[in-house]
């Protein structure tokens, strides 16, 4: 491999790493959003159960 080939390989590796990091960040954000939605749903159900219990 000459210097140009090595440079091209380094650029490819950097690009792949950057893409992987961006995808990882997207997945983390999506997972956090889903967690928050589930948390809200659980809290709403808990509130509903408490209200039903208080009526009885």
PDB file of N, CA and C in Angstrom:
ATOM      1  N   UNK A   1       0.840  -1.195   0.000  1.00  0.00           N
ATOM      2  CA  UNK A   1       0.000   0.000   0.000  1.00  0.00           C
ATOM      3  C   UNK A   1       0.877   1.248   0.000  1.00  0.00           C
ATOM      4  N   UNK A   2       0.528   2.163  -0.841  1.00  0.00           N
ATOM      5  CA  UNK A   2       1.266   3.419  -0.829  1.00  0.00           C
ATOM      6  C   UNK A   2       0.538   4.424   0.064  1.00  0.00           C
ATOM      7  N   UNK A   3       1.112   5.587   0.180  1.00  0.00           N
ATOM      8  CA  UNK A   3       0.554   6.604   1.080  1.00  0.00           C
ATOM      9  C   UNK A   3      -0.868   7.005   0.698  1.00  0.00           C
ATOM     10  N   UNK A   4      -1.154   7.083  -0.587  1.00  0.00           N
ATOM     11  CA  UNK A   4      -2.494   7.472  -1.038  1.00  0.00           C
ATOM     12  C   UNK A   4      -3.522   6.418  -0.630  1.00  0.00           C
ATOM     13  N   UNK A   5      -3.155   5.136  -0.763  1.00  0.00           N
ATOM     14  CA  UNK A   5      -4.064   4.057  -0.369  1.00  0.00           C
ATOM     15  C   UNK A   5      -4.322   4.078   1.135  1.00  0.00           C
ATOM     16  N   UNK A   6      -3.261   4.289   1.882  1.00  0.00           N
ATOM     17  CA  UNK A   6      -3.396   4.349   3.341  1.00  0.00           C
ATOM     18  C   UNK A   6      -4.284   5.524   3.734  1.00  0.00           C
ATOM     19  N   UNK A   7      -4.068   6.661   3.110  1.00  0.00           N
ATOM     20  CA  UNK A   7      -4.875   7.842   3.403  1.00  0.00           C
ATOM     21  C   UNK A   7      -6.341   7.587   3.084  1.00  0.00           C
ATOM     22  N   UNK A   8      -6.599   6.938   1.956  1.00  0.00           N
ATOM     23  CA  UNK A   8      -7.973   6.625   1.565  1.00  0.00           C
ATOM     24  C   UNK A   8      -8.605   5.661   2.571  1.00  0.00           C
ATOM     25  N   UNK A   9      -7.860   4.669   3.006  1.00  0.00           N
ATOM     26  CA  UNK A   9      -8.368   3.714   3.993  1.00  0.00           C
ATOM     27  C   UNK A   9      -8.689   4.410   5.319  1.00  0.00           C
ATOM     28  N   UNK A  10      -7.828   5.324   5.729  1.00  0.00           N
ATOM     29  CA  UNK A  10      -8.066   6.076   6.968  1.00  0.00           C
ATOM     30  C   UNK A  10      -9.333   6.908   6.836  1.00  0.00           C
ATOM     31  N   UNK A  11      -9.526   7.544   5.688  1.00  0.00           N
ATOM     32  CA  UNK A  11     -10.746   8.328   5.463  1.00  0.00           C
ATOM     33  C   UNK A  11     -11.987   7.444   5.531  1.00  0.00           C
ATOM     34  N   UNK A  12     -11.903   6.262   4.947  1.00  0.00           N
ATOM     35  CA  UNK A  12     -13.042   5.339   4.963  1.00  0.00           C
ATOM     36  C   UNK A  12     -13.357   4.919   6.392  1.00  0.00           C
ATOM     37  N   UNK A  13     -12.326   4.583   7.144  1.00  0.00           N
ATOM     38  CA  UNK A  13     -12.529   4.170   8.538  1.00  0.00           C
ATOM     39  C   UNK A  13     -13.126   5.311   9.347  1.00  0.00           C
ATOM     40  N   UNK A  14     -12.639   6.518   9.156  1.00  0.00           N
ATOM     41  CA  UNK A  14     -13.197   7.677   9.874  1.00  0.00           C
ATOM     42  C   UNK A  14     -14.666   7.890   9.519  1.00  0.00           C
ATOM     43  N   UNK A  15     -14.977   7.756   8.233  1.00  0.00           N
ATOM     44  CA  UNK A  15     -16.364   7.919   7.790  1.00  0.00           C
ATOM     45  C   UNK A  15     -17.265   6.864   8.424  1.00  0.00           C
ATOM     46  N   UNK A  16     -16.826   5.618   8.394  1.00  0.00           N
ATOM     47  CA  UNK A  16     -17.618   4.531   8.982  1.00  0.00           C
ATOM     48  C   UNK A  16     -17.798   4.757  10.476  1.00  0.00           C
ATOM     49  N   UNK A  17     -16.742   5.154  11.154  1.00  0.00           N
ATOM     50  CA  UNK A  17     -16.836   5.418  12.594  1.00  0.00           C
ATOM     51  C   UNK A  17     -17.816   6.555  12.873  1.00  0.00           C
ATOM     52  N   UNK A  18     -17.755   7.624  12.093  1.00  0.00           N
ATOM     53  CA  UNK A  18     -18.668   8.755  12.277  1.00  0.00           C
ATOM     54  C   UNK A  18     -20.114   8.321  12.054  1.00  0.00           C
ATOM     55  N   UNK A  19     -20.345   7.543  11.009  1.00  0.00           N
ATOM     56  CA  UNK A  19     -21.698   7.040  10.741  1.00  0.00           C
ATOM     57  C   UNK A  19     -22.190   6.165  11.891  1.00  0.00           C
ATOM     58  N   UNK A  20     -21.320   5.326  12.411  1.00  0.00           N
ATOM     59  CA  UNK A  20     -21.695   4.447  13.523  1.00  0.00           C
ATOM     60  C   UNK A  20     -22.020   5.254  14.772  1.00  0.00           C
ATOM     61  N   UNK A  21     -21.224   6.282  15.044  1.00  0.00           N
ATOM     62  CA  UNK A  21     -21.487   7.131  16.212  1.00  0.00           C
ATOM     63  C   UNK A  21     -22.810   7.872  16.062  1.00  0.00           C
ATOM     64  N   UNK A  22     -23.095   8.369  14.872  1.00  0.00           N
ATOM     65  CA  UNK A  22     -24.364   9.059  14.636  1.00  0.00           C
ATOM     66  C   UNK A  22     -25.545   8.105  14.815  1.00  0.00           C
ATOM     67  N   UNK A  23     -25.416   6.899  14.290  1.00  0.00           N
ATOM     68  CA  UNK A  23     -26.485   5.907  14.427  1.00  0.00           C
ATOM     69  C   UNK A  23     -26.667   5.536  15.895  1.00  0.00           C
ATOM     70  N   UNK A  24     -25.574   5.400  16.603  1.00  0.00           N
ATOM     71  CA  UNK A  24     -25.637   5.086  18.031  1.00  0.00           C
ATOM     72  C   UNK A  24     -26.366   6.185  18.793  1.00  0.00           C
ATOM     73  N   UNK A  25     -26.073   7.428  18.468  1.00  0.00           N
ATOM     74  CA  UNK A  25     -26.752   8.555  19.109  1.00  0.00           C
ATOM     75  C   UNK A  25     -28.241   8.557  18.784  1.00  0.00           C
ATOM     76  N   UNK A  26     -28.582   8.271  17.532  1.00  0.00           N
ATOM     77  CA  UNK A  26     -29.997   8.207  17.145  1.00  0.00           C
ATOM     78  C   UNK A  26     -30.725   7.129  17.938  1.00  0.00           C
ATOM     79  N   UNK A  27     -30.094   5.978  18.073  1.00  0.00           N
ATOM     80  CA  UNK A  27     -30.707   4.876  18.820  1.00  0.00           C
ATOM     81  C   UNK A  27     -30.882   5.259  20.281  1.00  0.00           C
ATOM     82  N   UNK A  28     -29.886   5.918  20.853  1.00  0.00           N
ATOM     83  CA  UNK A  28     -29.980   6.340  22.255  1.00  0.00           C
ATOM     84  C   UNK A  28     -31.122   7.327  22.461  1.00  0.00           C
ATOM     85  N   UNK A  29     -31.239   8.288  21.566  1.00  0.00           N
ATOM     86  CA  UNK A  29     -32.315   9.281  21.668  1.00  0.00           C
ATOM     87  C   UNK A  29     -33.669   8.595  21.532  1.00  0.00           C
ATOM     88  N   UNK A  30     -33.789   7.702  20.559  1.00  0.00           N
ATOM     89  CA  UNK A  30     -35.047   6.979  20.352  1.00  0.00           C
ATOM     90  C   UNK A  30     -35.401   6.146  21.585  1.00  0.00           C
ATOM     91  N   UNK A  31     -34.420   5.457  22.136  1.00  0.00           N
ATOM     92  CA  UNK A  31     -34.663   4.626  23.317  1.00  0.00           C
ATOM     93  C   UNK A  31     -35.098   5.477  24.499  1.00  0.00           C
ATOM     94  N   UNK A  32     -34.476   6.631  24.671  1.00  0.00           N
ATOM     95  CA  UNK A  32     -34.857   7.518  25.771  1.00  0.00           C
ATOM     96  C   UNK A  32     -36.279   8.039  25.583  1.00  0.00           C
ATOM     97  N   UNK A  33     -36.629   8.390  24.355  1.00  0.00           N
ATOM     98  CA  UNK A  33     -37.994   8.851  24.078  1.00  0.00           C
ATOM     99  C   UNK A  33     -39.008   7.748  24.375  1.00  0.00           C
ATOM    100  N   UNK A  34     -38.711   6.540  23.938  1.00  0.00           N
ATOM    101  CA  UNK A  34     -39.610   5.411  24.193  1.00  0.00           C
ATOM    102  C   UNK A  34     -39.742   5.142  25.686  1.00  0.00           C
ATOM    103  N   UNK A  35     -38.629   5.226  26.401  1.00  0.00           N
ATOM    104  CA  UNK A  35     -38.660   5.025  27.847  1.00  0.00           C
ATOM    105  C   UNK A  35     -39.559   6.063  28.510  1.00  0.00           C
ATOM    106  N   UNK A  36     -39.415   7.309  28.108  1.00  0.00           N
ATOM    107  CA  UNK A  36     -40.232   8.372  28.704  1.00  0.00           C
ATOM    108  C   UNK A  36     -41.718   8.178  28.408  1.00  0.00           C
ATOM    109  N   UNK A  37     -42.023   7.736  27.204  1.00  0.00           N
ATOM    110  CA  UNK A  37     -43.423   7.464  26.861  1.00  0.00           C
ATOM    111  C   UNK A  37     -43.966   6.339  27.736  1.00  0.00           C
ATOM    112  N   UNK A  38     -43.209   5.257  27.857  1.00  0.00           N
ATOM    113  CA  UNK A  38     -43.643   4.133  28.692  1.00  0.00           C
ATOM    114  C   UNK A  38     -43.801   4.560  30.146  1.00  0.00           C
ATOM    115  N   UNK A  39     -42.878   5.393  30.603  1.00  0.00           N
ATOM    116  CA  UNK A  39     -42.947   5.874  31.986  1.00  0.00           C
ATOM    117  C   UNK A  39     -44.234   6.670  32.207  1.00  0.00           C
ATOM    118  N   UNK A  40     -44.573   7.536  31.261  1.00  0.00           N
ATOM    119  CA  UNK A  40     -45.810   8.308  31.370  1.00  0.00           C
ATOM    120  C   UNK A  40     -47.034   7.402  31.375  1.00  0.00           C
ATOM    121  N   UNK A  41     -47.015   6.380  30.540  1.00  0.00           N
ATOM    122  CA  UNK A  41     -48.139   5.441  30.502  1.00  0.00           C
ATOM    123  C   UNK A  41     -48.285   4.697  31.830  1.00  0.00           C
ATOM    124  N   UNK A  42     -47.180   4.274  32.387  1.00  0.00           N
ATOM    125  CA  UNK A  42     -47.215   3.572  33.677  1.00  0.00           C
ATOM    126  C   UNK A  42     -47.727   4.503  34.766  1.00  0.00           C
ATOM    127  N   UNK A  43     -47.234   5.728  34.775  1.00  0.00           N
ATOM    128  CA  UNK A  43     -47.693   6.689  35.786  1.00  0.00           C
ATOM    129  C   UNK A  43     -49.188   6.956  35.646  1.00  0.00           C
ATOM    130  N   UNK A  44     -49.669   7.058  34.426  1.00  0.00           N
ATOM    131  CA  UNK A  44     -51.096   7.294  34.198  1.00  0.00           C
ATOM    132  C   UNK A  44     -51.922   6.115  34.703  1.00  0.00           C
ATOM    133  N   UNK A  45     -51.459   4.906  34.452  1.00  0.00           N
ATOM    134  CA  UNK A  45     -52.176   3.722  34.927  1.00  0.00           C
ATOM    135  C   UNK A  45     -52.151   3.636  36.451  1.00  0.00           C
ATOM    136  N   UNK A  46     -51.010   3.981  37.048  1.00  0.00           N
ATOM    137  CA  UNK A  46     -50.928   3.977  38.512  1.00  0.00           C
ATOM    138  C   UNK A  46     -51.910   4.977  39.111  1.00  0.00           C
ATOM    139  N   UNK A  47     -51.995   6.145  38.492  1.00  0.00           N
ATOM    140  CA  UNK A  47     -52.930   7.170  38.967  1.00  0.00           C
ATOM    141  C   UNK A  47     -54.367   6.674  38.842  1.00  0.00           C
ATOM    142  N   UNK A  48     -54.663   6.041  37.724  1.00  0.00           N
ATOM    143  CA  UNK A  48     -56.000   5.502  37.489  1.00  0.00           C
ATOM    144  C   UNK A  48     -56.348   4.441  38.540  1.00  0.00           C
ATOM    145  N   UNK A  49     -55.409   3.569  38.839  1.00  0.00           N
ATOM    146  CA  UNK A  49     -55.631   2.526  39.845  1.00  0.00           C
ATOM    147  C   UNK A  49     -55.850   3.146  41.217  1.00  0.00           C
ATOM    148  N   UNK A  50     -55.041   4.153  41.561  1.00  0.00           N
ATOM    149  CA  UNK A  50     -55.205   4.831  42.860  1.00  0.00           C
ATOM    150  C   UNK A  50     -56.587   5.468  42.969  1.00  0.00           C
ATOM    151  N   UNK A  51     -57.026   6.103  41.894  1.00  0.00           N
ATOM    152  CA  UNK A  51     -58.348   6.738  41.902  1.00  0.00           C
ATOM    153  C   UNK A  51     -59.456   5.700  42.055  1.00  0.00           C
ATOM    154  N   UNK A  52     -59.328   4.570  41.399  1.00  0.00           N
ATOM    155  CA  UNK A  52     -60.314   3.499  41.536  1.00  0.00           C
ATOM    156  C   UNK A  52     -60.327   2.974  42.970  1.00  0.00           C
ATOM    157  N   UNK A  53     -59.155   2.835  43.545  1.00  0.00           N
ATOM    158  CA  UNK A  53     -59.047   2.330  44.916  1.00  0.00           C
ATOM    159  C   UNK A  53     -59.682   3.312  45.900  1.00  0.00           C
ATOM    160  N   UNK A  54     -59.461   4.610  45.675  1.00  0.00           N
ATOM    161  CA  UNK A  54     -60.011   5.631  46.573  1.00  0.00           C
ATOM    162  C   UNK A  54     -61.535   5.672  46.510  1.00  0.00           C
ATOM    163  N   UNK A  55     -62.109   5.358  45.370  1.00  0.00           N
ATOM    164  CA  UNK A  55     -63.566   5.350  45.232  1.00  0.00           C
ATOM    165  C   UNK A  55     -64.206   4.219  46.034  1.00  0.00           C
ATOM    166  N   UNK A  56     -63.469   3.153  46.201  1.00  0.00           N
ATOM    167  CA  UNK A  56     -64.031   1.981  46.886  1.00  0.00           C
ATOM    168  C   UNK A  56     -63.868   2.035  48.355  1.00  0.00           C
TER     169      UNK A  56
END
